[in-house]
Coordinates of C-alpha atoms and ligand atoms in Angstrom, one line a residue:
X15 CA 91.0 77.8 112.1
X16 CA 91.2 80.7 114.6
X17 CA 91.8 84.7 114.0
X18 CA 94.8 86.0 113.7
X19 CA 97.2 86.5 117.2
X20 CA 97.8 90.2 117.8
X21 CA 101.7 90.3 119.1
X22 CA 102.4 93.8 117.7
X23 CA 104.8 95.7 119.9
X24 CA 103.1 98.6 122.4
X25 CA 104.4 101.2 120.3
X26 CA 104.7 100.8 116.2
X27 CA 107.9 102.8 114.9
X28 CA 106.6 105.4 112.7
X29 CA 107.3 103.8 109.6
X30 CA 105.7 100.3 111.0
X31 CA 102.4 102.2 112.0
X32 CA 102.5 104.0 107.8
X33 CA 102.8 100.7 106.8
X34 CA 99.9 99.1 108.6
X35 CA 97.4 101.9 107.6
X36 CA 98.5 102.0 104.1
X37 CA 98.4 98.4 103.7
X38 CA 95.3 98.0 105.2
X39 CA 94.4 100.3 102.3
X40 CA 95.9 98.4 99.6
X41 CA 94.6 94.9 100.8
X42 CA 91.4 95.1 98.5
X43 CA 93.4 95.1 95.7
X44 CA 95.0 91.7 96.4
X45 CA 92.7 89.4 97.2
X46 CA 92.0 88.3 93.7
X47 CA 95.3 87.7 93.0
X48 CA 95.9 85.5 96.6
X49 CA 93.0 83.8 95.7
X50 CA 94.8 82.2 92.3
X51 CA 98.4 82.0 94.3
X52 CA 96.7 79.9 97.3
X53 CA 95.0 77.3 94.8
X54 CA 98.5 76.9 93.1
X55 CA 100.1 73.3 93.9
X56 CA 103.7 72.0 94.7
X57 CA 105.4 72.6 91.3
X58 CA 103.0 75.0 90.5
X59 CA 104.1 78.1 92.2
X60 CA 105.7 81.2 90.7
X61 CA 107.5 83.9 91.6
X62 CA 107.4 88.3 91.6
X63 CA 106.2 90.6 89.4
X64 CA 106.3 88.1 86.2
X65 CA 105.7 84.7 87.5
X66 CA 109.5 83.4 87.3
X67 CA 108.7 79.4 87.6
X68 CA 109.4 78.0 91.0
X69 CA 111.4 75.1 89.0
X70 CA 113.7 78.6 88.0
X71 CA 114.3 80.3 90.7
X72 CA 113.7 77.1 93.3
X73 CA 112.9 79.0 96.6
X74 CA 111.1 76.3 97.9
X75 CA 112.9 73.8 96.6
X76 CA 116.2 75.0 98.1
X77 CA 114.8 75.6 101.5
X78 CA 114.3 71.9 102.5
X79 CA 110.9 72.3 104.1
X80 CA 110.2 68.8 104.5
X81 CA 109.6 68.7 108.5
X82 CA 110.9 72.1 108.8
X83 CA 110.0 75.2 111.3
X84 CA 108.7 78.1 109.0
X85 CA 108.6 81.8 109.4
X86 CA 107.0 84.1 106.5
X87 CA 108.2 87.6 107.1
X88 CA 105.8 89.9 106.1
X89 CA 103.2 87.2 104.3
X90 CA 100.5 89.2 103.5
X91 CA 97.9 87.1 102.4
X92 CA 99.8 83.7 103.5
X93 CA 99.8 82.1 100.2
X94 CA 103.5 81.6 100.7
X95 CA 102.9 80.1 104.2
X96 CA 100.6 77.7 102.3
X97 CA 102.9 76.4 99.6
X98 CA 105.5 76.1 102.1
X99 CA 102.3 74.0 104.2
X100 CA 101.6 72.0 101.4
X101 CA 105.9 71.1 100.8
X102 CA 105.8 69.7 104.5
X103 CA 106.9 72.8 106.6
X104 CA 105.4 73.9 109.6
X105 CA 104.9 77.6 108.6
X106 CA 104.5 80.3 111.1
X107 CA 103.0 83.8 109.2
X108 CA 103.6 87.0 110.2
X109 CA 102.2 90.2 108.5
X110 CA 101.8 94.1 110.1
X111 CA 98.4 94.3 108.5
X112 CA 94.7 93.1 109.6
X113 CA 93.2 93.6 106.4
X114 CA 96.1 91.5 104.6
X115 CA 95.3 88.7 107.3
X116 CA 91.7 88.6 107.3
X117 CA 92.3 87.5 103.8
X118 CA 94.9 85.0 105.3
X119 CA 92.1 83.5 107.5
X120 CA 89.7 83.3 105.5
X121 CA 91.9 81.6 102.6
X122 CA 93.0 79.3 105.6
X123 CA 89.3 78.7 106.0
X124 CA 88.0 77.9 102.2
X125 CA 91.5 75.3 101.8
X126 CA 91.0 74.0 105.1
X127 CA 95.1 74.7 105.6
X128 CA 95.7 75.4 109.4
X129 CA 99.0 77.6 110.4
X130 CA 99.2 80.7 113.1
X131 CA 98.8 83.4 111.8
X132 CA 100.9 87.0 113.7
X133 CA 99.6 90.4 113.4
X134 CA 102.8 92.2 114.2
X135 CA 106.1 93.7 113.1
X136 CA 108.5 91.4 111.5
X137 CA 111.3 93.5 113.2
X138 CA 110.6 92.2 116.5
X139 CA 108.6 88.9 116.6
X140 CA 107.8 87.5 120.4
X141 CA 109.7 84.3 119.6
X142 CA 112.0 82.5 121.2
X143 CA 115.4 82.6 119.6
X144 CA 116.4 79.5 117.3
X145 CA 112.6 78.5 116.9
X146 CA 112.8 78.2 112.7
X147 CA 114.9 76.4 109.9
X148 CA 113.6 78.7 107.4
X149 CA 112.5 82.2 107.0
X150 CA 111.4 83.6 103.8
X151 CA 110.0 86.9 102.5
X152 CA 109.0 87.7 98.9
X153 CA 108.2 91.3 98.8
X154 CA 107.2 91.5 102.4
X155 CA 109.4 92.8 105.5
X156 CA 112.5 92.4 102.8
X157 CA 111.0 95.5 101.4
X158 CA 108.7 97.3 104.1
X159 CA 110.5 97.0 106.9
X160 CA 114.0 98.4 108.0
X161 CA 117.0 96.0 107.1
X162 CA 119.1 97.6 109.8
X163 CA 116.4 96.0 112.6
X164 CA 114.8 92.9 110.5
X165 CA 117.4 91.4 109.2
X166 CA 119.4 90.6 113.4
X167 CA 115.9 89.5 114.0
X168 CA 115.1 86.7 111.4
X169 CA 119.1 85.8 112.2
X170 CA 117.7 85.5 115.5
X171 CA 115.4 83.8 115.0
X172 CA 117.2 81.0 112.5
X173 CA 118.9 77.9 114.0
X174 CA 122.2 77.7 113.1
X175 CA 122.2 76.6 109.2
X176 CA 118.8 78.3 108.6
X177 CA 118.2 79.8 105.5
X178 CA 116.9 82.7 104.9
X179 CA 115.3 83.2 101.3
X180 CA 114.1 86.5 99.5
X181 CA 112.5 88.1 96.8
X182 CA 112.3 91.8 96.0
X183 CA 112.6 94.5 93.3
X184 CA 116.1 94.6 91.8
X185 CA 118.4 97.1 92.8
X186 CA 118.9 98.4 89.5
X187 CA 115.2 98.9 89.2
X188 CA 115.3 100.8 92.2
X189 CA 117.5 103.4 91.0
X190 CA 116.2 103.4 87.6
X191 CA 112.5 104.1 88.9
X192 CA 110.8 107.7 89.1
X193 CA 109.6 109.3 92.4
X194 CA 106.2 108.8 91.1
X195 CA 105.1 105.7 92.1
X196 CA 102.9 104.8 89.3
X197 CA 105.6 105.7 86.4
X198 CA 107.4 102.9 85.0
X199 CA 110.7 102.2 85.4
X200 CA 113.1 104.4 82.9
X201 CA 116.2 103.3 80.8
X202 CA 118.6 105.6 82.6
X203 CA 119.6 106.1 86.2
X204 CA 117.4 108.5 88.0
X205 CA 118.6 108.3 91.1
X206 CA 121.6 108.1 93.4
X207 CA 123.0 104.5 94.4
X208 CA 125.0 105.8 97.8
X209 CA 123.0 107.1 100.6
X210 CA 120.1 104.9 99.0
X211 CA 117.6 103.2 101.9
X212 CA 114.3 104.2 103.5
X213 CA 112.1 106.0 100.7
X214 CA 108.8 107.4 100.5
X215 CA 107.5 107.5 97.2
X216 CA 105.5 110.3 95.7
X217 CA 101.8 111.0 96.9
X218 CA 102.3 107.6 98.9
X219 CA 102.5 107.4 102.7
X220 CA 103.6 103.7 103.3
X221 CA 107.5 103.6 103.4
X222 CA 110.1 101.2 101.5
X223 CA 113.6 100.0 102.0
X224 CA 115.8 99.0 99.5
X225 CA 119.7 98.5 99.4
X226 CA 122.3 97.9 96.9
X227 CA 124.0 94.5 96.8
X228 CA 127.0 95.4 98.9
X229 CA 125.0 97.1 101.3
X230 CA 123.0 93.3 101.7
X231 CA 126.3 91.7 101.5
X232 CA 127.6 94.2 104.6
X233 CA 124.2 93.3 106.5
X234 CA 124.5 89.4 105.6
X235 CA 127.7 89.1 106.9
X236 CA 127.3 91.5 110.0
X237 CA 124.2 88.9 111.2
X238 CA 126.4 86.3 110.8
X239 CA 124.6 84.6 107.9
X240 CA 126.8 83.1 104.3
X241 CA 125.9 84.0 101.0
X242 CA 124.6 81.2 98.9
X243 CA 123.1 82.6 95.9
X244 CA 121.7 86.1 94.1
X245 CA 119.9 85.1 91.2
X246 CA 119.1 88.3 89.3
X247 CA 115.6 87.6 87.5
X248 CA 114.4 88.3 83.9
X249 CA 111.2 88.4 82.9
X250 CA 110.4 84.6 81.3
X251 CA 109.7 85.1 77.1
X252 CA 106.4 85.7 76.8
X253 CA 105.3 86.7 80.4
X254 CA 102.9 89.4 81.2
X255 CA 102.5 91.3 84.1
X256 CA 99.8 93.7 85.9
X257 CA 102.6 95.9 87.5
X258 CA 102.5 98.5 84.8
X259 CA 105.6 100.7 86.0
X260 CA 107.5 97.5 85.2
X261 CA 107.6 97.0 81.4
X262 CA 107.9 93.7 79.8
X263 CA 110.6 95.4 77.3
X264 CA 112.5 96.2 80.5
X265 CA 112.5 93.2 82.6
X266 CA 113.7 91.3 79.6
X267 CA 117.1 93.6 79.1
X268 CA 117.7 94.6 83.0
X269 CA 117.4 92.3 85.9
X270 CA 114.1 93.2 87.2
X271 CA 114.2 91.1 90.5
X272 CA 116.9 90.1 92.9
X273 CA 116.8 86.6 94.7
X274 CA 118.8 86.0 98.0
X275 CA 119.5 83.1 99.4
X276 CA 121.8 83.1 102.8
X277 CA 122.4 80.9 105.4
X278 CA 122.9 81.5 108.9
X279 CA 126.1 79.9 110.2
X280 CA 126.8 77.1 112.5
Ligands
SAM326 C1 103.3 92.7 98.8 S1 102.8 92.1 100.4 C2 103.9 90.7 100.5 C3 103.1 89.4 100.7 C4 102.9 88.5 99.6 N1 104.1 87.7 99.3 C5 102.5 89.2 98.3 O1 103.3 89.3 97.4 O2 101.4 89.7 98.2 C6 103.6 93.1 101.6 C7 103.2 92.8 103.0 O3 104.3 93.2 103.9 C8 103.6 93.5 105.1 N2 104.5 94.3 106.0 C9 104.9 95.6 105.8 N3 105.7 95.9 106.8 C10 105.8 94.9 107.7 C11 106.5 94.6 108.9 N4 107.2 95.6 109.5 N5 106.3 93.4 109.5 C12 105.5 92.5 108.9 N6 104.9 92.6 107.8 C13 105.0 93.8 107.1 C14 102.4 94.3 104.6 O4 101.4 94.4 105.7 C15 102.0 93.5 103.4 O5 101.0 92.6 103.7

């Protein structure tokens, strides 16, 4: 089971190279929790910030992996890549930071699970074009990288009736959440929907994207993929979280997550 392949561009856009130093940063803080998600087994994944059952919000299920070409955009520490594995997909696992993919590797390693692993930007991957069936990102390129220049690149990189499958903060989240990065998400609107996109959060250098629905709908379309499904996600009764900005209180009044599911078109 081999290192990571380094196909990062020659030059990182700003935002790209931000990313990679602050994840690199963060990467510490989740290897205890990949180290749960890559022991979990078909039937046994879960989703976000609250663990949404797969059986719920069926991802996977949904994304016919059996004998399927797989890209993870954004995987961080591949434990996506690895359930997809395990469902019969031939996952390919892309991720901007070395840190997060050292974890990858090694995880590889300990559950003797073989797929490539990419160090690079999942706005321009050095693959040919129609080389996947599926792509999926939960909480990875969908929210660190630019929609304007990821989203013609996984269309790209989909055969016609690919599907593309995501998970991220909700929308209404977004607008609902304080510049400081660590304080939770308010009952009230704190912040303007139009003109919402790139964002740097208080005392944080890495920079997020995030779009209202029509804005995703515009992009979608514009790449040429349909619209199968937005399942907006509420926290399962009982469900506990250690994202502290996002209250339990919260995610069971306000849809806390958004689910896409698109498919490119024939
Ligand atoms: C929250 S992790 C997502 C992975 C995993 N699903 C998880 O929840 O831990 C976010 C990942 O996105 C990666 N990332 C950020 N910008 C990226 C880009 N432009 N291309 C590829 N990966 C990127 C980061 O390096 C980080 O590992």
């Amino acid at each position: 089971m081999g290192d990571p392949t380094d196909v990062s561009p020659a030059e990182l856009p700003d935002h790209v190279a931000a990313n990679r130093a602050a994840w690199d940063g963060y990467a510490p803080e989740y290897v205890d929790a990949a180290e749960r998600e890559w022991a979990l087994r078909p039937g046994q994944e879960t989703w976000g910030l609250y663990g949404v059952p797969e059986a719920t919000v069926r991802l996977l299920e949904d994304a016919g992996l059996e004998g399927s070409d797989a890209i993870e955009l954004g995987c961080g520490t591949g434990y996506v890549s690895a359930w997809m594995a395990r469902r019969g997909a031939r996952p390919v696992a892309i991720d901007n930071s070395p840190k997060q993919l050292e974890t990858a590797a090694r995880l590889q390693r300990e559950h003797g699970l073989e797929f490539p692993l990419l160090l690079g930007n999942a706005e321009e991957v050095p693959l040919p074009d129609g080389s996947f069936d599926v792509a999926i990102s939960e909480y990875g390129a969908v929210l660190w990288a630019d929609p304007e220049r990821w989203v013609p690149e996984a269309a790209r990189l989909l055969r016609p009736g690919g599907r593309l499958h995501l998970v991220m903060n909700s929308a209404l989240a977004y607008l609902a959440s304080p510049d400081d990065v660590d304080a939770a998400v308010e009952e009230r609107l704190l912040r303007p929907q139009f003109g919402m996109g790139r964002i740097q959060w208080e005392r944080e250098t890495s920079v997020e994207f995030h779009l209202p629905h029509g804005e995703w709908i515009r992009l979608f379309r514009a790449n040429g993929f349909e619209i199968l499904e937005l399942q907006e996600l509420q926290a399962p009764e009982g469900a506990t979280t250690r994202y502290d900005w996002m209250p339990y209180d919260w995610a069971r009044k306000w849809p806390y997550e958004d689910v896409w599911k698109v498919r490119k078109g024939a």
